[in-house]
Coordinates of C-alpha atoms in Angstrom, one line a residue:
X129 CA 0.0 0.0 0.0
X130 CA 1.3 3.5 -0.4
X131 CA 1.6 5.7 2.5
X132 CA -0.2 9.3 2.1
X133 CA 3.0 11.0 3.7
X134 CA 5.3 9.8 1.1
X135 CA 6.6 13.1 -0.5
X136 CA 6.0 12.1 -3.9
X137 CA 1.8 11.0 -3.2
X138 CA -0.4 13.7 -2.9
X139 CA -3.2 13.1 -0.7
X140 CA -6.5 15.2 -1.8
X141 CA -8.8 16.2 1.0
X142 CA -12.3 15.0 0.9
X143 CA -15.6 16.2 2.0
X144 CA -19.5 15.1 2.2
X145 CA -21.0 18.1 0.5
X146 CA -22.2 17.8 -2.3
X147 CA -23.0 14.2 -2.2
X148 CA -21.7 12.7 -5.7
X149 CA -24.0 10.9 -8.3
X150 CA -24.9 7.1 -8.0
X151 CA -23.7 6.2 -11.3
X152 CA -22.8 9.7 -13.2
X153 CA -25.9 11.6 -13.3
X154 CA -29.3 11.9 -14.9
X155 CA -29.6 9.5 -18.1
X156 CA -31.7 12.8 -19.7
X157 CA -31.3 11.9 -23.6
X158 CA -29.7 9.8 -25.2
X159 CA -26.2 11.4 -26.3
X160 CA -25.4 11.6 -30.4
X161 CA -23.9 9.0 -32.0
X162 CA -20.8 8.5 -34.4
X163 CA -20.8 6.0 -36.9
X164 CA -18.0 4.6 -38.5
X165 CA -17.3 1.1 -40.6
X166 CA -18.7 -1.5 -38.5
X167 CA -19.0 0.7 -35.5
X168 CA -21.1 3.2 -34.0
X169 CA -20.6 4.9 -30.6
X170 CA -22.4 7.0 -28.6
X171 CA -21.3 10.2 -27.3
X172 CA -21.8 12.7 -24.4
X173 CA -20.1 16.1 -24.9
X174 CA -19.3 18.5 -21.9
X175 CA -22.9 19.3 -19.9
X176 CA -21.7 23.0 -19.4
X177 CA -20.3 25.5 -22.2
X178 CA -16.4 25.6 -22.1
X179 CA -14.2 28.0 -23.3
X180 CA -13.9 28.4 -26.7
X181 CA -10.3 28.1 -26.5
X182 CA -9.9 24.7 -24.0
X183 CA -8.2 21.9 -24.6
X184 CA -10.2 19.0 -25.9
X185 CA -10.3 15.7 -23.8
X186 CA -12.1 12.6 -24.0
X187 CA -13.3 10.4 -21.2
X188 CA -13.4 6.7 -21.0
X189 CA -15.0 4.6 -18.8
X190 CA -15.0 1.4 -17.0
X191 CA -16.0 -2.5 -16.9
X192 CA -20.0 -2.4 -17.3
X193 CA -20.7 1.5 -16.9
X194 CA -20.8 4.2 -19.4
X195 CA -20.6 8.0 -20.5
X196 CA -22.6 9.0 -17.3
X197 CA -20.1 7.4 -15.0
X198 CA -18.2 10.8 -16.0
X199 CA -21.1 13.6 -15.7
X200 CA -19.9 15.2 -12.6
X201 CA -16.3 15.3 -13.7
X202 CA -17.0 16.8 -16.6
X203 CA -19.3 19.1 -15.2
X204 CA -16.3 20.1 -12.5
X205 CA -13.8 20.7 -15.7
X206 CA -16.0 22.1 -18.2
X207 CA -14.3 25.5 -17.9
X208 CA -11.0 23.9 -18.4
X209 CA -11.5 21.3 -20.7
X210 CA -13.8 20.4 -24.0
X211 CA -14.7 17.1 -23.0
X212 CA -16.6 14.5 -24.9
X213 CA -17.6 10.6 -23.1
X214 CA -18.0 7.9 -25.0
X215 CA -20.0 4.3 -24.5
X216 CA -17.5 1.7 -25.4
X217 CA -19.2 -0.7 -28.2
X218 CA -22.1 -3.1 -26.1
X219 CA -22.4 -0.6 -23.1
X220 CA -24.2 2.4 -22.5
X221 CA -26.0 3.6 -25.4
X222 CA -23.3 1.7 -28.1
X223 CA -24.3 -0.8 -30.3
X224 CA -22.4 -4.2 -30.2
X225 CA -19.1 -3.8 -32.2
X226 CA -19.6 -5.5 -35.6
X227 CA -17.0 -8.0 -35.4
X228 CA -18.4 -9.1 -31.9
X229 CA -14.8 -8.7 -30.7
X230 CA -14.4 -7.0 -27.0
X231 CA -10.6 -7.4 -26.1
X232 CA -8.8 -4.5 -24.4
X233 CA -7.0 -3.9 -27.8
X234 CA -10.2 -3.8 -29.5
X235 CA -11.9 -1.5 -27.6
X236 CA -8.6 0.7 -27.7
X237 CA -9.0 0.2 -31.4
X238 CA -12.2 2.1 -31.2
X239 CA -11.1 4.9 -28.8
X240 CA -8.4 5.3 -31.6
X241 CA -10.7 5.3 -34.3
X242 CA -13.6 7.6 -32.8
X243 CA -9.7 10.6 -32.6
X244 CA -9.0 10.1 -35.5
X245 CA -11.9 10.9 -37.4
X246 CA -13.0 13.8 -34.7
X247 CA -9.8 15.1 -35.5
X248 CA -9.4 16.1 -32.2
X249 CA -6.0 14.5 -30.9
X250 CA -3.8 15.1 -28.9
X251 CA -6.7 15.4 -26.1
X252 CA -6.2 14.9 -22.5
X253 CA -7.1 11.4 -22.1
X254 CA -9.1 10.0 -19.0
X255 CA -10.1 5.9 -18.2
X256 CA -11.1 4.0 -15.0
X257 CA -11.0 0.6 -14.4
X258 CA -11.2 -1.2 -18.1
X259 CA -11.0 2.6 -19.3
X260 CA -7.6 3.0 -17.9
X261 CA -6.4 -0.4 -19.6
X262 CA -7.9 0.7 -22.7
X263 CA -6.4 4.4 -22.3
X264 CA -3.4 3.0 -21.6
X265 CA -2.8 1.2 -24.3
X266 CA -3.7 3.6 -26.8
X267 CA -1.5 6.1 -25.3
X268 CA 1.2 3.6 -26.0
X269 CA 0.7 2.7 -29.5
X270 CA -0.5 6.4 -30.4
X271 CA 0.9 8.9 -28.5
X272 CA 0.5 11.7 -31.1
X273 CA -3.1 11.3 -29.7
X274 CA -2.6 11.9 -26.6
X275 CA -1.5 15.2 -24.7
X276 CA -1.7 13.9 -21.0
X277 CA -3.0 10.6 -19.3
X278 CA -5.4 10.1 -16.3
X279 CA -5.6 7.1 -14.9
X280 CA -8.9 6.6 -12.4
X281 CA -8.5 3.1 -10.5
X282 CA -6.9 1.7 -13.6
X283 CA -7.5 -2.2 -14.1
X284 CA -3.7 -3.4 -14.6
X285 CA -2.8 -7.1 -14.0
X286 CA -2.4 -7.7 -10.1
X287 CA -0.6 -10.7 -9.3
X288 CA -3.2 -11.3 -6.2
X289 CA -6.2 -9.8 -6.6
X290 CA -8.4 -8.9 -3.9
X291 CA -10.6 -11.3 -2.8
X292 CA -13.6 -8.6 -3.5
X293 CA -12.4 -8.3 -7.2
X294 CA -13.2 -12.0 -7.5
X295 CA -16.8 -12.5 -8.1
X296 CA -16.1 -9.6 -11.1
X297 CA -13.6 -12.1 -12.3
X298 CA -16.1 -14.5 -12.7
X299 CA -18.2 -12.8 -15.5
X300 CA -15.2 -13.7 -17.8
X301 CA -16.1 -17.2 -16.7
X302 CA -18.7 -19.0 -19.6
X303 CA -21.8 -19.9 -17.9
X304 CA -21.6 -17.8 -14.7
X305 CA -23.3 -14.7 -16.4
X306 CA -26.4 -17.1 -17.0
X307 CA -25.9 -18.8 -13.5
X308 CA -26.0 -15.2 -12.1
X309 CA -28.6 -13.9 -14.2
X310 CA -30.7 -17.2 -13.1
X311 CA -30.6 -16.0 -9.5
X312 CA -30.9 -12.4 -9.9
X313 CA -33.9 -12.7 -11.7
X314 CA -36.3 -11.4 -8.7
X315 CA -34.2 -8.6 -8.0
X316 CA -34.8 -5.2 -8.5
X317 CA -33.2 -2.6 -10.7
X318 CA -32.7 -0.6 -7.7
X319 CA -31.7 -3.7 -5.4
X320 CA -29.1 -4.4 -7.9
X321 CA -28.3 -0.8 -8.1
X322 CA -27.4 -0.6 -4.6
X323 CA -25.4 -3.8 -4.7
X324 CA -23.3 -2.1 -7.2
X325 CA -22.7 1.2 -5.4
X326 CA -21.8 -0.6 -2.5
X327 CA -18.8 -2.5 -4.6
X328 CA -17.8 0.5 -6.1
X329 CA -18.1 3.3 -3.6
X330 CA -15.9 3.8 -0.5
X331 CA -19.1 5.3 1.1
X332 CA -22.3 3.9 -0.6
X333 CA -23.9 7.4 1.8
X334 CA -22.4 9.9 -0.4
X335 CA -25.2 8.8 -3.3
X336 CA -28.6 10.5 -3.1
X337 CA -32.0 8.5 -3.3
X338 CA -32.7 11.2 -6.2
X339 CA -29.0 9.4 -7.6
X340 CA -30.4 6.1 -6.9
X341 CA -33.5 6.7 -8.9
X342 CA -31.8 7.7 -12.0
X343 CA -29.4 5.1 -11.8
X344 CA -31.8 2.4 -11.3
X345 CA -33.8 3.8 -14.7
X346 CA -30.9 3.3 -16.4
X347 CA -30.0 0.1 -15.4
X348 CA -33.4 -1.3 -16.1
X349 CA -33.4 0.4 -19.2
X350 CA -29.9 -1.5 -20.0
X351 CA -31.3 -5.0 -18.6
X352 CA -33.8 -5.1 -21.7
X353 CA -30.9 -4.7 -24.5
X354 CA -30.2 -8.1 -25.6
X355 CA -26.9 -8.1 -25.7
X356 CA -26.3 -6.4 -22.5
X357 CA -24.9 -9.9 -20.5
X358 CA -22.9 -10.7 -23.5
X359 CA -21.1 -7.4 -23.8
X360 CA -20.0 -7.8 -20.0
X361 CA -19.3 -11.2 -20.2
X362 CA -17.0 -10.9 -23.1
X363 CA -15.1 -7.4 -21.6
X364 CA -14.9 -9.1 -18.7
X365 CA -13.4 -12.4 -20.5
X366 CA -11.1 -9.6 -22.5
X367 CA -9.8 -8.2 -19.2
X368 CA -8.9 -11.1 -17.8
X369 CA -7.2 -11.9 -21.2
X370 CA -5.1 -9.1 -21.4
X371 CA -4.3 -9.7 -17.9
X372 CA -2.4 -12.9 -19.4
X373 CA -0.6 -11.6 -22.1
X374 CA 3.0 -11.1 -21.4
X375 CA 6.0 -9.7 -23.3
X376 CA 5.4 -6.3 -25.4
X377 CA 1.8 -6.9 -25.4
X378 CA 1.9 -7.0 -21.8
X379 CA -0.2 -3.8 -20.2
X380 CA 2.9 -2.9 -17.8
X381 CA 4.9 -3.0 -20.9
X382 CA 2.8 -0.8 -22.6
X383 CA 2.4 1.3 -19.4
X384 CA 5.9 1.8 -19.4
X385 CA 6.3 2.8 -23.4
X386 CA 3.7 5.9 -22.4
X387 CA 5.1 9.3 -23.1
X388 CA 2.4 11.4 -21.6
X389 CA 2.7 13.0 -18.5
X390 CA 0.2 11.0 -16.5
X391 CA -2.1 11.5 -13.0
X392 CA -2.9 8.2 -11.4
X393 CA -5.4 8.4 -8.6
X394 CA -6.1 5.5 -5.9
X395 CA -9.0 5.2 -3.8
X396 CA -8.1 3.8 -0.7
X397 CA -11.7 1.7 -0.2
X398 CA -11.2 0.6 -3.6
X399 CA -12.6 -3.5 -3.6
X400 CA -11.7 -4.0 -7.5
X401 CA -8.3 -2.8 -7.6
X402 CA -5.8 -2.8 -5.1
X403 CA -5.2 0.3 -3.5
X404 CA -1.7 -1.3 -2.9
X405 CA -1.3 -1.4 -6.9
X406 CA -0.6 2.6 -6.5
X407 CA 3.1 2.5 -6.0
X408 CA 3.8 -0.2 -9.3
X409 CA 1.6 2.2 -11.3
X410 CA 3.9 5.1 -10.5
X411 CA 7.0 3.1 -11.3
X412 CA 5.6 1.9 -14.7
X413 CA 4.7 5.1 -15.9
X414 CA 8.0 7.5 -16.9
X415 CA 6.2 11.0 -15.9
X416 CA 4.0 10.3 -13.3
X417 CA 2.0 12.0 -10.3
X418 CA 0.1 10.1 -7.7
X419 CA -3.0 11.2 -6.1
X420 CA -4.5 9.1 -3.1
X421 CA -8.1 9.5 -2.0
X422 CA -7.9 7.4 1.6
X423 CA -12.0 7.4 1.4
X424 CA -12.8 6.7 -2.1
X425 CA -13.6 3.6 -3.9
X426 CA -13.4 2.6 -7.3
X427 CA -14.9 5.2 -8.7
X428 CA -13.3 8.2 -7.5
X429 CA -14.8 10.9 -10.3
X430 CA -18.1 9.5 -9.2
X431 CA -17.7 9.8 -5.9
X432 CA -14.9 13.0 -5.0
X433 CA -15.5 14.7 -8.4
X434 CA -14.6 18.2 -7.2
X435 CA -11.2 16.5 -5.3
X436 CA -10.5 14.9 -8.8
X437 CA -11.3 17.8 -10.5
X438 CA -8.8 19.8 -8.4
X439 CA -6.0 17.5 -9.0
X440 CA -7.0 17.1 -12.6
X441 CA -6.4 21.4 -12.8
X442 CA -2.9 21.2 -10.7
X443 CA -1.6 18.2 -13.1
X444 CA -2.9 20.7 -16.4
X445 CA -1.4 23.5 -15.0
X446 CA 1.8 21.4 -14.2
X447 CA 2.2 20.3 -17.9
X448 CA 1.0 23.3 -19.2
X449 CA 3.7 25.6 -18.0
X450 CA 6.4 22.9 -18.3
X451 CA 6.7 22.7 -14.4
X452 CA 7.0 19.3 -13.9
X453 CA 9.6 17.1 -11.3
X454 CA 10.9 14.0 -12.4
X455 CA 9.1 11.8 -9.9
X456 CA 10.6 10.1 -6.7
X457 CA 11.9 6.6 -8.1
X458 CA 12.9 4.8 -5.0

């Protein structure tokens, strides 16, 4: 684990107020979409004007959420960045990709693909969780794309996982997504709303019932696609994948070959990825800052958005004027 009074981890305070979104936010409408060959995706731009003159960035998100899962963030940065969210093929609001294929390199494929024909690279990139393995690997194989890197909870291979992270594993597993869906089947969208915000979130409190609600909609809403189990089975199945692939394919490889200056930030309640995982992340990555949020869970922009947003501002400004340290190695 890494210790908050290391002098080169920066430990952001937290507070309760404002209480953070359940799962990113109203669903409101359904964003635009972006079609490409064999691939459409969804997108949600910034929710507030920004600047005409910011930066663009792009927002990726993680194992079985979507574009809300970044609303508040975005709404804490919109004066600083022009920021567009987009549902990963089979999730959100994202057709299924047309070759069916939902590897970490595939999906990093289509963050690749949806820059280049915005035209909007380099962009300040952002990923959680399967984002930040995705994000990761496409700010190794095309760094021209990418201006700086922000790594939420990132899912990187863990020797030992966490014995919480476990049952997630087992979606990758064929035949335990219809075993669970079998004895989910009287649950609510709301009972397994909660179940998720309590895996996710340091302090399941900091959600509002009004959060809850919306949340919940779009969860139910997600339950009737058809290929809703399938999509998380196989991402799941993809992460765990990656997770075996060694040499230069291997994601601490390709963390390593990043050029970006990149934020990392840890939540220290974090049950899917090890809060102890920190310190290797800021080894792997050449130019890298560490932010460590003792309360939060995995889903630290959910839950602390204006404490991620601050650190996200300190890391711009750091890069932006060309004031950055090399980090602490030892």
């Amino acid at each position: 684990m890494v210790s908050p009074d290391q002098p080169h981890v920066r430990t952001a305070a937290q507070h309760r107020e404002p209480t953070a979104p359940a799962a990113g936010g109203s669903p409101g409408r359904p964003p635009r979409t972006v079609s490409l060959p064999g691939l459409t995706l969804a997108v949600r731009s910034t929710p507030a004007p920004a600047r005409e003159d910011a930066p663009p960035a792009l927002f990726v998100h993680g194992l079985g959420g979507s574009s809300l899962n970044w609303t508040a963030l975005m709404a804490e940065l919109a004066g600083d960045v022009r920021g567009d969210a987009l549902d990963l093929p089979g999730f959100g609001w994202s057709p299924p990709p047309g070759d069916n294929r939902y590897s970490v390199a595939a999906h990093a494929r289509a963050v690749v693909r949806y820059l280049d024909a915005a035209g909007h690279g380099p962009v300040h990139l952002f990923g959680n969780s399967l984002g930040g393995a995705v994000t990761t690997r496409v700010a190794a194989v095309r760094p021209d794309l990418v201006r700086t890197l922000t790594l939420v909870s990132p899912a990187l291979p863990e020797l030992r996982p966490q014995r919480t992270a476990l049952p997630t594993a087992l979606l990758a597993v064929p035949g335990v997504v219809r075993g669970y869906r079998r004895l989910s089947r009287g649950m609510t969208a709301e009972q397994r709303t909660r179940a998720l915000l309590n895996l996710c979130y340091g302090d399941p409190a900091r959600a509002t019932e009004e959060n809850l609600a919306e949340a919940a909609a779009e969860f139910e809403r997600r339950l009737r696609l058809p290929h809703f189990w399938d999509s998380l089975a196989r991402s799941a199945r993809g992460v765990v994948d990656a997770y075996t692939l060694g040499g230069q394919h291997s994601l601490w490889r390709q963390a390593e070959r990043v050029l970006a200056p990149t934020l990392l930030v840890y939540g220290g309640r974090d049950r899917l990825v090890s809060f102890r995982m920190a310190r290797k992340a800021h080894r792997a990555f050449r130019d890298s800052r560490l932010v460590t949020l003792p309360s939060a869970g995995h889903v630290a922009m959910m839950e602390y958005p204006q404490e991620v947003a601050a650190a996200v501002r300190r890391f711009l400004a750091e890069t932006r004027d060309g004031s950055t340290t090399e980090p602490d190695r030892s």
